PDB file of C-alpha atoms in Angstrom:
ATOM      1  CA  MET A   1     -26.822 -43.504  -0.777  1.00  0.00           C
ATOM      2  CA  ILE A   2     -28.942 -40.481   0.143  1.00  0.00           C
ATOM      3  CA  SER A   3     -27.500 -38.368  -2.665  1.00  0.00           C
ATOM      4  CA  ARG A   4     -28.430 -41.078  -5.182  1.00  0.00           C
ATOM      5  CA  LEU A   5     -31.936 -41.184  -3.846  1.00  0.00           C
ATOM      6  CA  LEU A   6     -32.257 -37.369  -4.019  1.00  0.00           C
ATOM      7  CA  THR A   7     -30.854 -37.366  -7.538  1.00  0.00           C
ATOM      8  CA  ALA A   8     -33.394 -40.029  -8.606  1.00  0.00           C
ATOM      9  CA  LEU A   9     -36.291 -38.057  -6.979  1.00  0.00           C
ATOM     10  CA  ALA A  10     -35.169 -34.843  -8.639  1.00  0.00           C
ATOM     11  CA  PHE A  11     -34.965 -36.563 -12.053  1.00  0.00           C
ATOM     12  CA  ALA A  12     -38.421 -38.120 -11.553  1.00  0.00           C
ATOM     13  CA  ALA A  13     -39.899 -34.722 -10.665  1.00  0.00           C
ATOM     14  CA  LEU A  14     -38.251 -33.122 -13.695  1.00  0.00           C
ATOM     15  CA  LEU A  15     -39.518 -35.816 -16.004  1.00  0.00           C
ATOM     16  CA  LEU A  16     -43.040 -35.523 -14.589  1.00  0.00           C
ATOM     17  CA  GLY A  17     -42.976 -31.724 -15.094  1.00  0.00           C
ATOM     18  CA  VAL A  18     -41.823 -32.016 -18.669  1.00  0.00           C
ATOM     19  CA  SER A  19     -44.383 -34.668 -19.550  1.00  0.00           C
ATOM     20  CA  THR A  20     -47.161 -32.602 -17.941  1.00  0.00           C
ATOM     21  CA  ALA A  21     -46.167 -29.455 -19.863  1.00  0.00           C
ATOM     22  CA  CYS A  22     -46.277 -31.390 -23.138  1.00  0.00           C
ATOM     23  CA  ASN A  23     -49.896 -32.465 -22.527  1.00  0.00           C
ATOM     24  CA  ARG A  24     -51.283 -28.907 -22.303  1.00  0.00           C
ATOM     25  CA  ASP A  25     -53.340 -27.301 -24.993  1.00  0.00           C
ATOM     26  CA  PRO A  26     -51.528 -24.792 -27.217  1.00  0.00           C
ATOM     27  CA  ILE A  27     -51.801 -21.103 -26.272  1.00  0.00           C
ATOM     28  CA  PRO A  28     -54.287 -19.317 -28.610  1.00  0.00           C
ATOM     29  CA  ILE A  29     -52.056 -16.464 -29.697  1.00  0.00           C
ATOM     30  CA  GLU A  30     -54.794 -14.770 -31.783  1.00  0.00           C
ATOM     31  CA  VAL A  31     -57.044 -14.537 -28.714  1.00  0.00           C
ATOM     32  CA  LEU A  32     -54.259 -13.148 -26.589  1.00  0.00           C
ATOM     33  CA  GLU A  33     -53.431 -10.532 -29.190  1.00  0.00           C
ATOM     34  CA  LYS A  34     -56.984  -9.269 -29.274  1.00  0.00           C
ATOM     35  CA  GLU A  35     -57.023  -8.946 -25.505  1.00  0.00           C
ATOM     36  CA  LEU A  36     -54.007  -6.698 -25.604  1.00  0.00           C
ATOM     37  CA  VAL A  37     -55.609  -4.126 -28.010  1.00  0.00           C
ATOM     38  CA  GLY A  38     -56.646  -0.989 -26.197  1.00  0.00           C
ATOM     39  CA  MET A  39     -55.292   1.695 -23.888  1.00  0.00           C
ATOM     40  CA  TRP A  40     -53.457   0.814 -20.656  1.00  0.00           C
ATOM     41  CA  TRP A  41     -52.085   3.146 -18.053  1.00  0.00           C
ATOM     42  CA  ASP A  42     -50.630   3.177 -14.620  1.00  0.00           C
ATOM     43  CA  GLU A  43     -49.732   6.006 -12.256  1.00  0.00           C
ATOM     44  CA  TYR A  44     -47.357   5.354  -9.443  1.00  0.00           C
ATOM     45  CA  GLU A  45     -45.296   7.257  -6.913  1.00  0.00           C
ATOM     46  CA  TYR A  46     -41.580   7.595  -7.745  1.00  0.00           C
ATOM     47  CA  HIS A  47     -39.369  10.279  -6.320  1.00  0.00           C
ATOM     48  CA  ASP A  48     -36.406  11.378  -8.461  1.00  0.00           C
ATOM     49  CA  VAL A  49     -35.213  14.243 -10.648  1.00  0.00           C
ATOM     50  CA  THR A  50     -35.510  14.640 -14.445  1.00  0.00           C
ATOM     51  CA  GLU A  51     -32.452  14.970 -16.696  1.00  0.00           C
ATOM     52  CA  ASP A  52     -32.866  18.718 -16.325  1.00  0.00           C
ATOM     53  CA  GLY A  53     -32.681  18.436 -12.545  1.00  0.00           C
ATOM     54  CA  VAL A  54     -36.420  19.068 -11.900  1.00  0.00           C
ATOM     55  CA  PRO A  55     -37.711  16.963  -8.970  1.00  0.00           C
ATOM     56  CA  PHE A  56     -40.814  14.862  -9.444  1.00  0.00           C
ATOM     57  CA  ASP A  57     -43.003  12.634  -7.214  1.00  0.00           C
ATOM     58  CA  ARG A  58     -45.107  10.501  -9.552  1.00  0.00           C
ATOM     59  CA  VAL A  59     -45.049   8.997 -12.999  1.00  0.00           C
ATOM     60  CA  LEU A  60     -47.771   8.250 -15.517  1.00  0.00           C
ATOM     61  CA  LEU A  61     -47.138   5.442 -18.006  1.00  0.00           C
ATOM     62  CA  PHE A  62     -49.631   5.146 -20.808  1.00  0.00           C
ATOM     63  CA  VAL A  63     -49.550   2.455 -23.550  1.00  0.00           C
ATOM     64  CA  GLY A  64     -51.828   2.238 -26.589  1.00  0.00           C
ATOM     65  CA  ALA A  65     -51.944  -0.979 -28.638  1.00  0.00           C
ATOM     66  CA  ASP A  66     -53.713  -1.145 -31.998  1.00  0.00           C
ATOM     67  CA  GLU A  67     -54.919  -4.235 -33.886  1.00  0.00           C
ATOM     68  CA  ASP A  68     -52.352  -3.679 -36.695  1.00  0.00           C
ATOM     69  CA  HIS A  69     -49.547  -4.123 -34.128  1.00  0.00           C
ATOM     70  CA  THR A  70     -48.716  -0.467 -33.921  1.00  0.00           C
ATOM     71  CA  GLY A  71     -49.017   1.630 -30.877  1.00  0.00           C
ATOM     72  CA  TYR A  72     -47.429   4.263 -28.653  1.00  0.00           C
ATOM     73  CA  LEU A  73     -45.889   4.693 -25.269  1.00  0.00           C
ATOM     74  CA  TYR A  74     -46.282   7.910 -23.322  1.00  0.00           C
ATOM     75  CA  MET A  75     -44.542   8.679 -20.063  1.00  0.00           C
ATOM     76  CA  ALA A  76     -44.780  11.815 -17.972  1.00  0.00           C
ATOM     77  CA  ALA A  77     -43.428  12.950 -14.625  1.00  0.00           C
ATOM     78  CA  PHE A  78     -45.416  15.106 -12.143  1.00  0.00           C
ATOM     79  CA  ASP A  79     -44.781  16.803  -8.866  1.00  0.00           C
ATOM     80  CA  ASN A  80     -47.304  16.828  -6.053  1.00  0.00           C
ATOM     81  CA  THR A  81     -48.100  20.557  -6.391  1.00  0.00           C
ATOM     82  CA  SER A  82     -49.696  20.467  -9.906  1.00  0.00           C
ATOM     83  CA  ASP A  83     -51.431  18.207 -12.434  1.00  0.00           C
ATOM     84  CA  GLU A  84     -49.197  19.705 -15.195  1.00  0.00           C
ATOM     85  CA  ALA A  85     -46.336  17.446 -16.163  1.00  0.00           C
ATOM     86  CA  VAL A  86     -42.816  18.590 -15.299  1.00  0.00           C
ATOM     87  CA  SER A  87     -41.369  16.352 -18.002  1.00  0.00           C
ATOM     88  CA  VAL A  88     -42.860  14.372 -20.878  1.00  0.00           C
ATOM     89  CA  LEU A  89     -41.239  11.693 -22.885  1.00  0.00           C
ATOM     90  CA  PRO A  90     -42.531  11.702 -26.450  1.00  0.00           C
ATOM     91  CA  SER A  91     -43.999   8.550 -27.850  1.00  0.00           C
ATOM     92  CA  LEU A  92     -41.252   5.935 -27.602  1.00  0.00           C
ATOM     93  CA  PHE A  93     -42.345   3.683 -30.430  1.00  0.00           C
ATOM     94  CA  LYS A  94     -44.699   3.470 -33.347  1.00  0.00           C
ATOM     95  CA  ALA A  95     -44.706  -0.281 -33.929  1.00  0.00           C
ATOM     96  CA  ILE A  96     -45.189  -2.836 -31.200  1.00  0.00           C
ATOM     97  CA  ALA A  97     -44.197  -5.934 -33.271  1.00  0.00           C
TER      98      ALA A  97
END
């Protein structure tokens, strides 16, 4: 009896969620694409060693996105003793889409 009630409640909640999602406005993809254009970066602490065995303490991740759907990804590893990178990954891609 209780399992039937729980099943009915779960089905009703699922049906309500699906019907609510169908009533939303469509996502404006063109607007979202324009918001992504630009330069984005993040620097964070991460302790590891490079493929050459050089230890590093932080990583810089830099992404550039252009309006024509091209861009680049730059990643470098640094140690805490210098602002010079101990390892640099070349641009990983030329085209985003």
